[in-house]
Amino acid sequence: MTHRLMLLDTASLYFRAFYGLPGSIRRADGTPVNAVRGLLDMIARLTSDYGATHLVACWDDDWRPKWRVDLIPTYKSHRVAEAVEGAPDVEVVPDALQAQVPMIRQVLGLAGIAVVGAALHEADDVIGTYASRAKLPVDVVTGDRDLFQVVDDDRGVRVIYTAKGMRNLEIVTDAVVVGKYRVLPEQYADYATLRGDSSDGLPGVAGIGEKTAASLLATYGTLDALLAAAIDPDSGLSAPVRSKLAASADYLAVAPVVVKVVRDLPLPTLDEAGALLRPVVGDSRLELERLATDWNLGGSVKRLLDALELRQ
């Protein structure tokens, strides 16, 4: 079997599972388990359909890192439920989903699935680091288009994009990024910086939308080169664009650091993290099978166990 690494944007998937399955799926004590069920089914299907031999459930140890907020205070500000001094802010998460997160961690641990986060960093940064270092083909599973910046055909890194649902998964390669946005994956972070993203609280450059951003990057290649052209009177850059870039100079000085995923975190190796998928045996299997009944997880646990049996 050809080795292939799968990196999960875990929160993106369990949010999708939570909203995609009825909240009436509950344990005997009334605790919802729809996100747990849905995530297990996603993992079973994804690992089987895409031939993953290694898997890392990448985790948001800090979903809104202070160093990013210090640079752009509006970063994800609309999703803050409670600001916390000296610790990660509390994200707006439905109570019914929050109650399931510890259960998700427990079943992933029993299934032998590596869960890796990094202090002061988001799951995107964990994904960026593993994708950049991997010596084997990589599938990144996410509903977040910001991760299109890690796509790299030459290194076998692609995104399995979930935005249209698990029945309409899209494999994102270099050609797909170019077809959608008219920029290369390595230009995507600069493109997102110029365009902005209201879902992340990134204002972008006023007056520069997707088409203009793509056109400018097609001409100048990078944001740095574009900004150099903006202060070069002989560059040929139009006066209106120069004015817009100048008006957003403070934002453009910091936004690239916020938008680009970190690629050099000190993470455990795949071997150290236990990323190799293996059949679940012994006490862990017995406990998972017990939880399948006690937590009303239906056939989700069996489907995951069966999928892991096939990974060897």
PDB file of C-alpha atoms in Angstrom:
ATOM      1  CA  MET A   1       0.000   0.000   0.000  1.00  0.00           C
ATOM      2  CA  THR A   2       1.344   3.429  -0.999  1.00  0.00           C
ATOM      3  CA  HIS A   3       1.758   5.616   2.051  1.00  0.00           C
ATOM      4  CA  ARG A   4      -0.397   8.749   2.164  1.00  0.00           C
ATOM      5  CA  LEU A   5      -0.821  11.274   4.964  1.00  0.00           C
ATOM      6  CA  MET A   6      -4.201  12.797   5.782  1.00  0.00           C
ATOM      7  CA  LEU A   7      -4.374  15.979   7.866  1.00  0.00           C
ATOM      8  CA  LEU A   8      -7.749  16.847   9.367  1.00  0.00           C
ATOM      9  CA  ASP A   9      -8.869  20.373  10.149  1.00  0.00           C
ATOM     10  CA  THR A  10     -10.659  18.723  13.038  1.00  0.00           C
ATOM     11  CA  ALA A  11     -12.823  21.569  14.306  1.00  0.00           C
ATOM     12  CA  SER A  12     -14.001  22.310  10.770  1.00  0.00           C
ATOM     13  CA  LEU A  13     -15.153  18.698  10.488  1.00  0.00           C
ATOM     14  CA  TYR A  14     -16.853  18.353  13.853  1.00  0.00           C
ATOM     15  CA  PHE A  15     -18.713  21.632  13.345  1.00  0.00           C
ATOM     16  CA  ARG A  16     -19.902  20.278   9.986  1.00  0.00           C
ATOM     17  CA  ALA A  17     -20.937  17.001  11.622  1.00  0.00           C
ATOM     18  CA  PHE A  18     -22.805  18.850  14.366  1.00  0.00           C
ATOM     19  CA  TYR A  19     -24.845  20.919  11.936  1.00  0.00           C
ATOM     20  CA  GLY A  20     -25.269  18.079   9.458  1.00  0.00           C
ATOM     21  CA  LEU A  21     -26.848  15.494  11.762  1.00  0.00           C
ATOM     22  CA  PRO A  22     -29.973  15.839  13.908  1.00  0.00           C
ATOM     23  CA  GLY A  23     -29.484  17.126  17.430  1.00  0.00           C
ATOM     24  CA  SER A  24     -31.945  14.470  18.547  1.00  0.00           C
ATOM     25  CA  ILE A  25     -29.144  11.874  18.395  1.00  0.00           C
ATOM     26  CA  ARG A  26     -28.321  11.618  22.100  1.00  0.00           C
ATOM     27  CA  ARG A  27     -26.936   9.400  24.810  1.00  0.00           C
ATOM     28  CA  ALA A  28     -29.253   7.929  27.421  1.00  0.00           C
ATOM     29  CA  ASP A  29     -28.443  10.857  29.734  1.00  0.00           C
ATOM     30  CA  GLY A  30     -29.572  13.344  27.072  1.00  0.00           C
ATOM     31  CA  THR A  31     -26.119  14.496  25.946  1.00  0.00           C
ATOM     32  CA  PRO A  32     -26.028  15.031  22.171  1.00  0.00           C
ATOM     33  CA  VAL A  33     -23.655  12.785  20.221  1.00  0.00           C
ATOM     34  CA  ASN A  34     -24.382  13.872  16.646  1.00  0.00           C
ATOM     35  CA  ALA A  35     -20.955  15.503  16.199  1.00  0.00           C
ATOM     36  CA  VAL A  36     -19.183  12.437  17.604  1.00  0.00           C
ATOM     37  CA  ARG A  37     -21.075  10.112  15.289  1.00  0.00           C
ATOM     38  CA  GLY A  38     -20.622  12.330  12.283  1.00  0.00           C
ATOM     39  CA  LEU A  39     -16.895  12.837  12.776  1.00  0.00           C
ATOM     40  CA  LEU A  40     -16.244   9.102  13.170  1.00  0.00           C
ATOM     41  CA  ASP A  41     -18.167   8.405   9.985  1.00  0.00           C
ATOM     42  CA  MET A  42     -16.230  11.117   8.170  1.00  0.00           C
ATOM     43  CA  ILE A  43     -12.899   9.635   9.244  1.00  0.00           C
ATOM     44  CA  ALA A  44     -13.970   6.114   8.273  1.00  0.00           C
ATOM     45  CA  ARG A  45     -15.053   7.256   4.825  1.00  0.00           C
ATOM     46  CA  LEU A  46     -12.171   9.628   4.147  1.00  0.00           C
ATOM     47  CA  THR A  47      -9.413   7.219   5.139  1.00  0.00           C
ATOM     48  CA  SER A  48     -10.985   4.459   3.046  1.00  0.00           C
ATOM     49  CA  ASP A  49     -11.875   6.500  -0.032  1.00  0.00           C
ATOM     50  CA  TYR A  50      -8.555   8.340  -0.231  1.00  0.00           C
ATOM     51  CA  GLY A  51      -6.225   5.560   0.894  1.00  0.00           C
ATOM     52  CA  ALA A  52      -4.761   7.248   3.960  1.00  0.00           C
ATOM     53  CA  THR A  53      -2.131   5.228   5.805  1.00  0.00           C
ATOM     54  CA  HIS A  54      -1.222   8.017   8.226  1.00  0.00           C
ATOM     55  CA  LEU A  55      -3.635  10.417   9.888  1.00  0.00           C
ATOM     56  CA  VAL A  56      -3.280  13.440  12.143  1.00  0.00           C
ATOM     57  CA  ALA A  57      -6.323  15.139  13.659  1.00  0.00           C
ATOM     58  CA  CYS A  58      -4.926  18.674  13.801  1.00  0.00           C
ATOM     59  CA  TRP A  59      -6.262  20.646  16.759  1.00  0.00           C
ATOM     60  CA  ASP A  60      -6.885  24.290  17.608  1.00  0.00           C
ATOM     61  CA  ASP A  61      -4.918  24.652  20.837  1.00  0.00           C
ATOM     62  CA  ASP A  62      -5.583  28.362  20.354  1.00  0.00           C
ATOM     63  CA  TRP A  63      -8.258  29.193  17.811  1.00  0.00           C
ATOM     64  CA  ARG A  64      -7.490  32.943  17.948  1.00  0.00           C
ATOM     65  CA  PRO A  65      -3.793  33.410  18.828  1.00  0.00           C
ATOM     66  CA  LYS A  66      -2.950  36.644  20.594  1.00  0.00           C
ATOM     67  CA  TRP A  67      -0.023  37.333  18.280  1.00  0.00           C
ATOM     68  CA  ARG A  68      -2.421  37.413  15.343  1.00  0.00           C
ATOM     69  CA  VAL A  69      -4.932  39.562  17.240  1.00  0.00           C
ATOM     70  CA  ASP A  70      -2.167  41.979  18.261  1.00  0.00           C
ATOM     71  CA  LEU A  71      -1.481  42.542  14.572  1.00  0.00           C
ATOM     72  CA  ILE A  72      -5.130  42.732  13.446  1.00  0.00           C
ATOM     73  CA  PRO A  73      -7.513  43.268  16.398  1.00  0.00           C
ATOM     74  CA  THR A  74     -10.567  42.391  14.295  1.00  0.00           C
ATOM     75  CA  TYR A  75      -9.203  38.905  13.586  1.00  0.00           C
ATOM     76  CA  LYS A  76     -12.098  36.502  14.304  1.00  0.00           C
ATOM     77  CA  SER A  77     -13.465  39.068  16.773  1.00  0.00           C
ATOM     78  CA  HIS A  78     -17.070  38.332  15.814  1.00  0.00           C
ATOM     79  CA  ARG A  79     -16.639  34.763  17.069  1.00  0.00           C
ATOM     80  CA  VAL A  80     -15.484  35.657  20.596  1.00  0.00           C
ATOM     81  CA  ALA A  81     -17.895  34.600  23.335  1.00  0.00           C
ATOM     82  CA  GLU A  82     -15.639  35.750  26.156  1.00  0.00           C
ATOM     83  CA  ALA A  83     -12.241  37.451  26.187  1.00  0.00           C
ATOM     84  CA  VAL A  84      -9.791  35.792  28.574  1.00  0.00           C
ATOM     85  CA  GLU A  85      -6.677  37.523  29.875  1.00  0.00           C
ATOM     86  CA  GLY A  86      -3.563  35.380  29.519  1.00  0.00           C
ATOM     87  CA  ALA A  87      -5.366  32.435  27.884  1.00  0.00           C
ATOM     88  CA  PRO A  88      -7.184  31.664  24.624  1.00  0.00           C
ATOM     89  CA  ASP A  89     -10.456  33.551  24.246  1.00  0.00           C
ATOM     90  CA  VAL A  90     -13.627  31.503  24.480  1.00  0.00           C
ATOM     91  CA  GLU A  91     -15.121  30.871  21.045  1.00  0.00           C
ATOM     92  CA  VAL A  92     -18.814  30.979  20.300  1.00  0.00           C
ATOM     93  CA  VAL A  93     -19.648  27.271  20.263  1.00  0.00           C
ATOM     94  CA  PRO A  94     -23.135  25.853  20.840  1.00  0.00           C
ATOM     95  CA  ASP A  95     -23.397  24.210  24.254  1.00  0.00           C
ATOM     96  CA  ALA A  96     -24.583  21.010  22.600  1.00  0.00           C
ATOM     97  CA  LEU A  97     -21.371  20.857  20.566  1.00  0.00           C
ATOM     98  CA  GLN A  98     -19.071  21.954  23.392  1.00  0.00           C
ATOM     99  CA  ALA A  99     -20.290  19.008  25.457  1.00  0.00           C
ATOM    100  CA  GLN A 100     -19.140  16.634  22.723  1.00  0.00           C
ATOM    101  CA  VAL A 101     -15.562  17.877  22.308  1.00  0.00           C
ATOM    102  CA  PRO A 102     -14.196  15.836  25.267  1.00  0.00           C
ATOM    103  CA  MET A 103     -16.006  12.786  23.900  1.00  0.00           C
ATOM    104  CA  ILE A 104     -14.403  13.339  20.514  1.00  0.00           C
ATOM    105  CA  ARG A 105     -10.962  13.498  22.120  1.00  0.00           C
ATOM    106  CA  GLN A 106     -11.694  10.304  24.052  1.00  0.00           C
ATOM    107  CA  VAL A 107     -12.824   8.224  21.085  1.00  0.00           C
ATOM    108  CA  LEU A 108      -9.987   9.464  18.878  1.00  0.00           C
ATOM    109  CA  GLY A 109      -7.524   8.452  21.574  1.00  0.00           C
ATOM    110  CA  LEU A 110      -9.039   4.996  21.942  1.00  0.00           C
ATOM    111  CA  ALA A 111      -8.951   4.558  18.163  1.00  0.00           C
ATOM    112  CA  GLY A 112      -5.241   5.351  18.142  1.00  0.00           C
ATOM    113  CA  ILE A 113      -5.713   8.456  16.003  1.00  0.00           C
ATOM    114  CA  ALA A 114      -3.015  11.056  16.547  1.00  0.00           C
ATOM    115  CA  VAL A 115      -4.285  14.405  17.821  1.00  0.00           C
ATOM    116  CA  VAL A 116      -1.733  17.213  17.514  1.00  0.00           C
ATOM    117  CA  GLY A 117      -2.042  20.865  18.449  1.00  0.00           C
ATOM    118  CA  ALA A 118       0.485  23.580  19.226  1.00  0.00           C
ATOM    119  CA  ALA A 119       0.391  26.220  21.946  1.00  0.00           C
ATOM    120  CA  LEU A 120      -0.495  29.704  20.661  1.00  0.00           C
ATOM    121  CA  HIS A 121      -1.359  28.312  17.228  1.00  0.00           C
ATOM    122  CA  GLU A 122      -4.334  27.162  15.217  1.00  0.00           C
ATOM    123  CA  ALA A 123      -4.903  23.829  13.529  1.00  0.00           C
ATOM    124  CA  ASP A 124      -4.109  25.569  10.222  1.00  0.00           C
ATOM    125  CA  ASP A 125      -0.545  26.118  11.440  1.00  0.00           C
ATOM    126  CA  VAL A 126      -0.192  22.468  12.448  1.00  0.00           C
ATOM    127  CA  ILE A 127      -1.462  21.502   9.005  1.00  0.00           C
ATOM    128  CA  GLY A 128       0.906  23.942   7.308  1.00  0.00           C
ATOM    129  CA  THR A 129       3.886  22.540   9.185  1.00  0.00           C
ATOM    130  CA  TYR A 130       3.138  18.876   8.530  1.00  0.00           C
ATOM    131  CA  ALA A 131       2.218  19.530   4.886  1.00  0.00           C
ATOM    132  CA  SER A 132       5.488  21.401   4.342  1.00  0.00           C
ATOM    133  CA  ARG A 133       7.649  18.691   5.929  1.00  0.00           C
ATOM    134  CA  ALA A 134       5.916  15.568   4.666  1.00  0.00           C
ATOM    135  CA  LYS A 135       7.934  13.092   2.642  1.00  0.00           C
ATOM    136  CA  LEU A 136       4.766  11.382   1.393  1.00  0.00           C
ATOM    137  CA  PRO A 137       1.652  12.574  -0.458  1.00  0.00           C
ATOM    138  CA  VAL A 138      -0.709  14.677   1.660  1.00  0.00           C
ATOM    139  CA  ASP A 139      -4.464  15.201   1.724  1.00  0.00           C
ATOM    140  CA  VAL A 140      -5.669  18.156   3.807  1.00  0.00           C
ATOM    141  CA  VAL A 141      -9.342  17.832   4.739  1.00  0.00           C
ATOM    142  CA  THR A 142     -10.985  21.175   5.473  1.00  0.00           C
ATOM    143  CA  GLY A 143     -13.837  23.510   4.692  1.00  0.00           C
ATOM    144  CA  ASP A 144     -11.508  26.517   4.994  1.00  0.00           C
ATOM    145  CA  ARG A 145     -10.256  27.913   1.698  1.00  0.00           C
ATOM    146  CA  ASP A 146      -7.360  29.659   3.471  1.00  0.00           C
ATOM    147  CA  LEU A 147      -5.617  26.289   3.380  1.00  0.00           C
ATOM    148  CA  PHE A 148      -5.524  26.409  -0.419  1.00  0.00           C
ATOM    149  CA  GLN A 149      -2.170  28.105   0.148  1.00  0.00           C
ATOM    150  CA  VAL A 150      -0.597  24.730   1.047  1.00  0.00           C
ATOM    151  CA  VAL A 151      -1.655  23.016  -2.214  1.00  0.00           C
ATOM    152  CA  ASP A 152       1.419  21.890  -4.128  1.00  0.00           C
ATOM    153  CA  ASP A 153       1.206  19.472  -7.053  1.00  0.00           C
ATOM    154  CA  ASP A 154       4.974  19.004  -7.171  1.00  0.00           C
ATOM    155  CA  ARG A 155       5.001  17.747  -3.587  1.00  0.00           C
ATOM    156  CA  GLY A 156       1.728  15.843  -3.823  1.00  0.00           C
ATOM    157  CA  VAL A 157      -0.170  18.129  -1.424  1.00  0.00           C
ATOM    158  CA  ARG A 158      -3.846  18.615  -2.196  1.00  0.00           C
ATOM    159  CA  VAL A 159      -6.951  19.755  -0.304  1.00  0.00           C
ATOM    160  CA  ILE A 160     -10.104  17.690   0.052  1.00  0.00           C
ATOM    161  CA  TYR A 161     -12.565  20.563   0.323  1.00  0.00           C
ATOM    162  CA  THR A 162     -15.730  19.930   2.321  1.00  0.00           C
ATOM    163  CA  ALA A 163     -17.563  23.246   1.869  1.00  0.00           C
ATOM    164  CA  LYS A 164     -20.291  21.674  -0.275  1.00  0.00           C
ATOM    165  CA  GLY A 165     -20.770  18.725   2.062  1.00  0.00           C
ATOM    166  CA  MET A 166     -19.436  15.202   2.333  1.00  0.00           C
ATOM    167  CA  ARG A 167     -21.422  14.122  -0.710  1.00  0.00           C
ATOM    168  CA  ASN A 168     -19.823  16.777  -2.858  1.00  0.00           C
ATOM    169  CA  LEU A 169     -16.170  16.701  -1.880  1.00  0.00           C
ATOM    170  CA  GLU A 170     -13.811  18.586  -4.157  1.00  0.00           C
ATOM    171  CA  ILE A 171     -10.170  17.667  -4.661  1.00  0.00           C
ATOM    172  CA  VAL A 172      -8.262  20.933  -4.910  1.00  0.00           C
ATOM    173  CA  THR A 173      -5.031  20.905  -6.897  1.00  0.00           C
ATOM    174  CA  ASP A 174      -2.937  23.659  -8.476  1.00  0.00           C
ATOM    175  CA  ALA A 175      -5.221  23.730 -11.505  1.00  0.00           C
ATOM    176  CA  VAL A 176      -8.352  24.030  -9.372  1.00  0.00           C
ATOM    177  CA  VAL A 177      -6.957  27.009  -7.437  1.00  0.00           C
ATOM    178  CA  VAL A 178      -5.950  28.712 -10.678  1.00  0.00           C
ATOM    179  CA  GLY A 179      -9.335  27.937 -12.218  1.00  0.00           C
ATOM    180  CA  LYS A 180     -11.270  29.349  -9.270  1.00  0.00           C
ATOM    181  CA  TYR A 181      -9.179  32.377  -8.376  1.00  0.00           C
ATOM    182  CA  ARG A 182      -6.694  32.979 -11.222  1.00  0.00           C
ATOM    183  CA  VAL A 183      -3.769  32.765  -8.807  1.00  0.00           C
ATOM    184  CA  LEU A 184      -1.291  30.007  -8.000  1.00  0.00           C
ATOM    185  CA  PRO A 185      -1.531  28.306  -4.593  1.00  0.00           C
ATOM    186  CA  GLU A 186       1.709  30.013  -3.521  1.00  0.00           C
ATOM    187  CA  GLN A 187       0.021  33.351  -4.288  1.00  0.00           C
ATOM    188  CA  TYR A 188      -3.174  32.526  -2.435  1.00  0.00           C
ATOM    189  CA  ALA A 189      -2.161  34.068   0.916  1.00  0.00           C
ATOM    190  CA  ASP A 190      -1.244  37.348  -0.804  1.00  0.00           C
ATOM    191  CA  TYR A 191      -4.510  37.193  -2.736  1.00  0.00           C
ATOM    192  CA  ALA A 192      -6.490  36.647   0.483  1.00  0.00           C
ATOM    193  CA  THR A 193      -4.628  39.520   2.129  1.00  0.00           C
ATOM    194  CA  LEU A 194      -5.609  41.927  -0.641  1.00  0.00           C
ATOM    195  CA  ARG A 195      -9.182  40.656  -0.978  1.00  0.00           C
ATOM    196  CA  GLY A 196      -9.843  40.337   2.749  1.00  0.00           C
ATOM    197  CA  ASP A 197     -12.171  37.849   4.396  1.00  0.00           C
ATOM    198  CA  SER A 198     -15.107  38.977   6.513  1.00  0.00           C
ATOM    199  CA  SER A 199     -15.477  35.477   7.996  1.00  0.00           C
ATOM    200  CA  ASP A 200     -12.075  35.931   9.634  1.00  0.00           C
ATOM    201  CA  GLY A 201     -12.369  39.646  10.343  1.00  0.00           C
ATOM    202  CA  LEU A 202      -9.773  40.599   7.726  1.00  0.00           C
ATOM    203  CA  PRO A 203     -10.716  43.910   6.100  1.00  0.00           C
ATOM    204  CA  GLY A 204      -8.586  43.610   2.986  1.00  0.00           C
ATOM    205  CA  VAL A 205      -7.704  46.621   0.860  1.00  0.00           C
ATOM    206  CA  ALA A 206     -10.741  48.830   0.279  1.00  0.00           C
ATOM    207  CA  GLY A 207     -11.612  48.911  -3.402  1.00  0.00           C
ATOM    208  CA  ILE A 208      -9.621  45.797  -4.324  1.00  0.00           C
ATOM    209  CA  GLY A 209     -11.803  42.762  -4.806  1.00  0.00           C
ATOM    210  CA  GLU A 210     -11.106  39.263  -6.063  1.00  0.00           C
ATOM    211  CA  LYS A 211     -10.679  40.132  -9.751  1.00  0.00           C
ATOM    212  CA  THR A 212      -8.396  43.089  -9.136  1.00  0.00           C
ATOM    213  CA  ALA A 213      -6.321  41.165  -6.593  1.00  0.00           C
ATOM    214  CA  ALA A 214      -5.851  38.316  -9.052  1.00  0.00           C
ATOM    215  CA  SER A 215      -4.967  40.686 -11.879  1.00  0.00           C
ATOM    216  CA  LEU A 216      -2.373  42.520  -9.773  1.00  0.00           C
ATOM    217  CA  LEU A 217      -0.736  39.286  -8.682  1.00  0.00           C
ATOM    218  CA  ALA A 218      -0.717  38.024 -12.264  1.00  0.00           C
ATOM    219  CA  THR A 219       1.263  41.128 -13.176  1.00  0.00           C
ATOM    220  CA  TYR A 220       3.553  41.502 -10.169  1.00  0.00           C
ATOM    221  CA  GLY A 221       3.748  37.962  -8.811  1.00  0.00           C
ATOM    222  CA  THR A 222       3.819  38.710  -5.085  1.00  0.00           C
ATOM    223  CA  LEU A 223       2.438  41.245  -2.651  1.00  0.00           C
ATOM    224  CA  ASP A 224       5.978  42.433  -1.878  1.00  0.00           C
ATOM    225  CA  ALA A 225       6.616  43.118  -5.556  1.00  0.00           C
ATOM    226  CA  LEU A 226       3.275  44.896  -5.850  1.00  0.00           C
ATOM    227  CA  LEU A 227       4.067  47.129  -2.878  1.00  0.00           C
ATOM    228  CA  ALA A 228       7.488  47.885  -4.355  1.00  0.00           C
ATOM    229  CA  ALA A 229       5.777  48.889  -7.600  1.00  0.00           C
ATOM    230  CA  ALA A 230       3.413  51.123  -5.644  1.00  0.00           C
ATOM    231  CA  ILE A 231       6.315  53.330  -4.520  1.00  0.00           C
ATOM    232  CA  ASP A 232       8.158  53.209  -7.834  1.00  0.00           C
ATOM    233  CA  PRO A 233       7.007  56.134  -9.997  1.00  0.00           C
ATOM    234  CA  ASP A 234       8.142  54.289 -13.130  1.00  0.00           C
ATOM    235  CA  SER A 235       6.376  50.988 -12.459  1.00  0.00           C
ATOM    236  CA  GLY A 236       3.274  51.697 -14.503  1.00  0.00           C
ATOM    237  CA  LEU A 237       0.921  50.880 -11.642  1.00  0.00           C
ATOM    238  CA  SER A 238      -2.211  52.995 -11.920  1.00  0.00           C
ATOM    239  CA  ALA A 239      -2.737  55.964  -9.641  1.00  0.00           C
ATOM    240  CA  PRO A 240      -6.022  54.642  -8.196  1.00  0.00           C
ATOM    241  CA  VAL A 241      -4.387  51.348  -7.156  1.00  0.00           C
ATOM    242  CA  ARG A 242      -1.410  53.206  -5.672  1.00  0.00           C
ATOM    243  CA  SER A 243      -3.839  55.282  -3.636  1.00  0.00           C
ATOM    244  CA  LYS A 244      -5.737  52.254  -2.364  1.00  0.00           C
ATOM    245  CA  LEU A 245      -2.555  50.454  -1.337  1.00  0.00           C
ATOM    246  CA  ALA A 246      -1.242  53.576   0.382  1.00  0.00           C
ATOM    247  CA  ALA A 247      -4.492  53.980   2.337  1.00  0.00           C
ATOM    248  CA  SER A 248      -4.124  50.402   3.605  1.00  0.00           C
ATOM    249  CA  ALA A 249      -0.402  50.573   4.316  1.00  0.00           C
ATOM    250  CA  ASP A 250      -0.748  49.803   8.033  1.00  0.00           C
ATOM    251  CA  TYR A 251      -2.930  46.771   7.326  1.00  0.00           C
ATOM    252  CA  LEU A 252      -0.640  45.496   4.564  1.00  0.00           C
ATOM    253  CA  ALA A 253       2.374  45.741   6.852  1.00  0.00           C
ATOM    254  CA  VAL A 254       0.962  43.095   9.204  1.00  0.00           C
ATOM    255  CA  ALA A 255      -1.736  41.138   7.378  1.00  0.00           C
ATOM    256  CA  PRO A 256       0.584  38.710   5.552  1.00  0.00           C
ATOM    257  CA  VAL A 257       1.867  37.394   8.876  1.00  0.00           C
ATOM    258  CA  VAL A 258      -1.717  36.822  10.029  1.00  0.00           C
ATOM    259  CA  VAL A 259      -2.934  35.209   6.810  1.00  0.00           C
ATOM    260  CA  LYS A 260      -0.024  32.895   6.042  1.00  0.00           C
ATOM    261  CA  VAL A 261      -0.056  29.575   7.862  1.00  0.00           C
ATOM    262  CA  VAL A 262       2.972  28.820   9.992  1.00  0.00           C
ATOM    263  CA  ARG A 263       5.140  26.111   8.462  1.00  0.00           C
ATOM    264  CA  ASP A 264       7.906  25.635  11.010  1.00  0.00           C
ATOM    265  CA  LEU A 265       6.307  24.634  14.315  1.00  0.00           C
ATOM    266  CA  PRO A 266       8.285  22.259  16.573  1.00  0.00           C
ATOM    267  CA  LEU A 267       5.855  19.369  16.204  1.00  0.00           C
ATOM    268  CA  PRO A 268       6.363  15.668  16.879  1.00  0.00           C
ATOM    269  CA  THR A 269       7.316  13.621  13.855  1.00  0.00           C
ATOM    270  CA  LEU A 270       4.640  11.405  12.350  1.00  0.00           C
ATOM    271  CA  ASP A 271       6.218   8.427  14.101  1.00  0.00           C
ATOM    272  CA  GLU A 272       6.380  10.270  17.428  1.00  0.00           C
ATOM    273  CA  ALA A 273       2.758  11.381  17.093  1.00  0.00           C
ATOM    274  CA  GLY A 274       1.574   7.861  16.267  1.00  0.00           C
ATOM    275  CA  ALA A 275       0.142   8.884  12.898  1.00  0.00           C
ATOM    276  CA  LEU A 276       0.347   5.424  11.314  1.00  0.00           C
ATOM    277  CA  LEU A 277      -3.147   3.951  11.189  1.00  0.00           C
ATOM    278  CA  ARG A 278      -3.501   0.525  12.741  1.00  0.00           C
ATOM    279  CA  PRO A 279      -6.328  -1.838  13.660  1.00  0.00           C
ATOM    280  CA  VAL A 280      -7.684  -1.207  17.147  1.00  0.00           C
ATOM    281  CA  VAL A 281      -7.193  -4.219  19.409  1.00  0.00           C
ATOM    282  CA  GLY A 282      -7.277  -5.220  23.057  1.00  0.00           C
ATOM    283  CA  ASP A 283      -8.679  -3.029  25.799  1.00  0.00           C
ATOM    284  CA  SER A 284      -8.999   0.005  23.535  1.00  0.00           C
ATOM    285  CA  ARG A 285     -11.240  -1.901  21.147  1.00  0.00           C
ATOM    286  CA  LEU A 286     -13.359  -3.265  23.985  1.00  0.00           C
ATOM    287  CA  GLU A 287     -13.771   0.228  25.436  1.00  0.00           C
ATOM    288  CA  LEU A 288     -14.726   1.683  22.055  1.00  0.00           C
ATOM    289  CA  GLU A 289     -17.306  -1.041  21.556  1.00  0.00           C
ATOM    290  CA  ARG A 290     -18.671  -0.348  25.034  1.00  0.00           C
ATOM    291  CA  LEU A 291     -18.944   3.359  24.299  1.00  0.00           C
ATOM    292  CA  ALA A 292     -20.674   2.620  21.005  1.00  0.00           C
ATOM    293  CA  THR A 293     -23.506   1.169  23.064  1.00  0.00           C
ATOM    294  CA  ASP A 294     -23.391   3.420  26.124  1.00  0.00           C
ATOM    295  CA  TRP A 295     -23.124   6.609  24.079  1.00  0.00           C
ATOM    296  CA  ASN A 296     -25.571   5.567  21.354  1.00  0.00           C
ATOM    297  CA  LEU A 297     -23.001   5.913  18.601  1.00  0.00           C
ATOM    298  CA  GLY A 298     -24.858   3.527  16.347  1.00  0.00           C
ATOM    299  CA  GLY A 299     -22.730   1.933  13.654  1.00  0.00           C
ATOM    300  CA  SER A 300     -20.168   4.750  13.576  1.00  0.00           C
ATOM    301  CA  VAL A 301     -17.654   2.976  15.790  1.00  0.00           C
ATOM    302  CA  LYS A 302     -17.908  -0.254  13.790  1.00  0.00           C
ATOM    303  CA  ARG A 303     -17.431   1.614  10.527  1.00  0.00           C
ATOM    304  CA  LEU A 304     -14.321   3.282  11.919  1.00  0.00           C
ATOM    305  CA  LEU A 305     -12.938   0.007  13.274  1.00  0.00           C
ATOM    306  CA  ASP A 306     -13.569  -1.676   9.927  1.00  0.00           C
ATOM    307  CA  ALA A 307     -11.846   1.153   8.064  1.00  0.00           C
ATOM    308  CA  LEU A 308      -8.788   0.898  10.316  1.00  0.00           C
ATOM    309  CA  GLU A 309      -8.629  -2.855   9.727  1.00  0.00           C
ATOM    310  CA  LEU A 310      -8.124  -2.127   6.048  1.00  0.00           C
ATOM    311  CA  ARG A 311      -5.249   0.315   6.592  1.00  0.00           C
ATOM    312  CA  GLN A 312      -2.686  -2.448   7.080  1.00  0.00           C
TER     313      GLN A 312
END
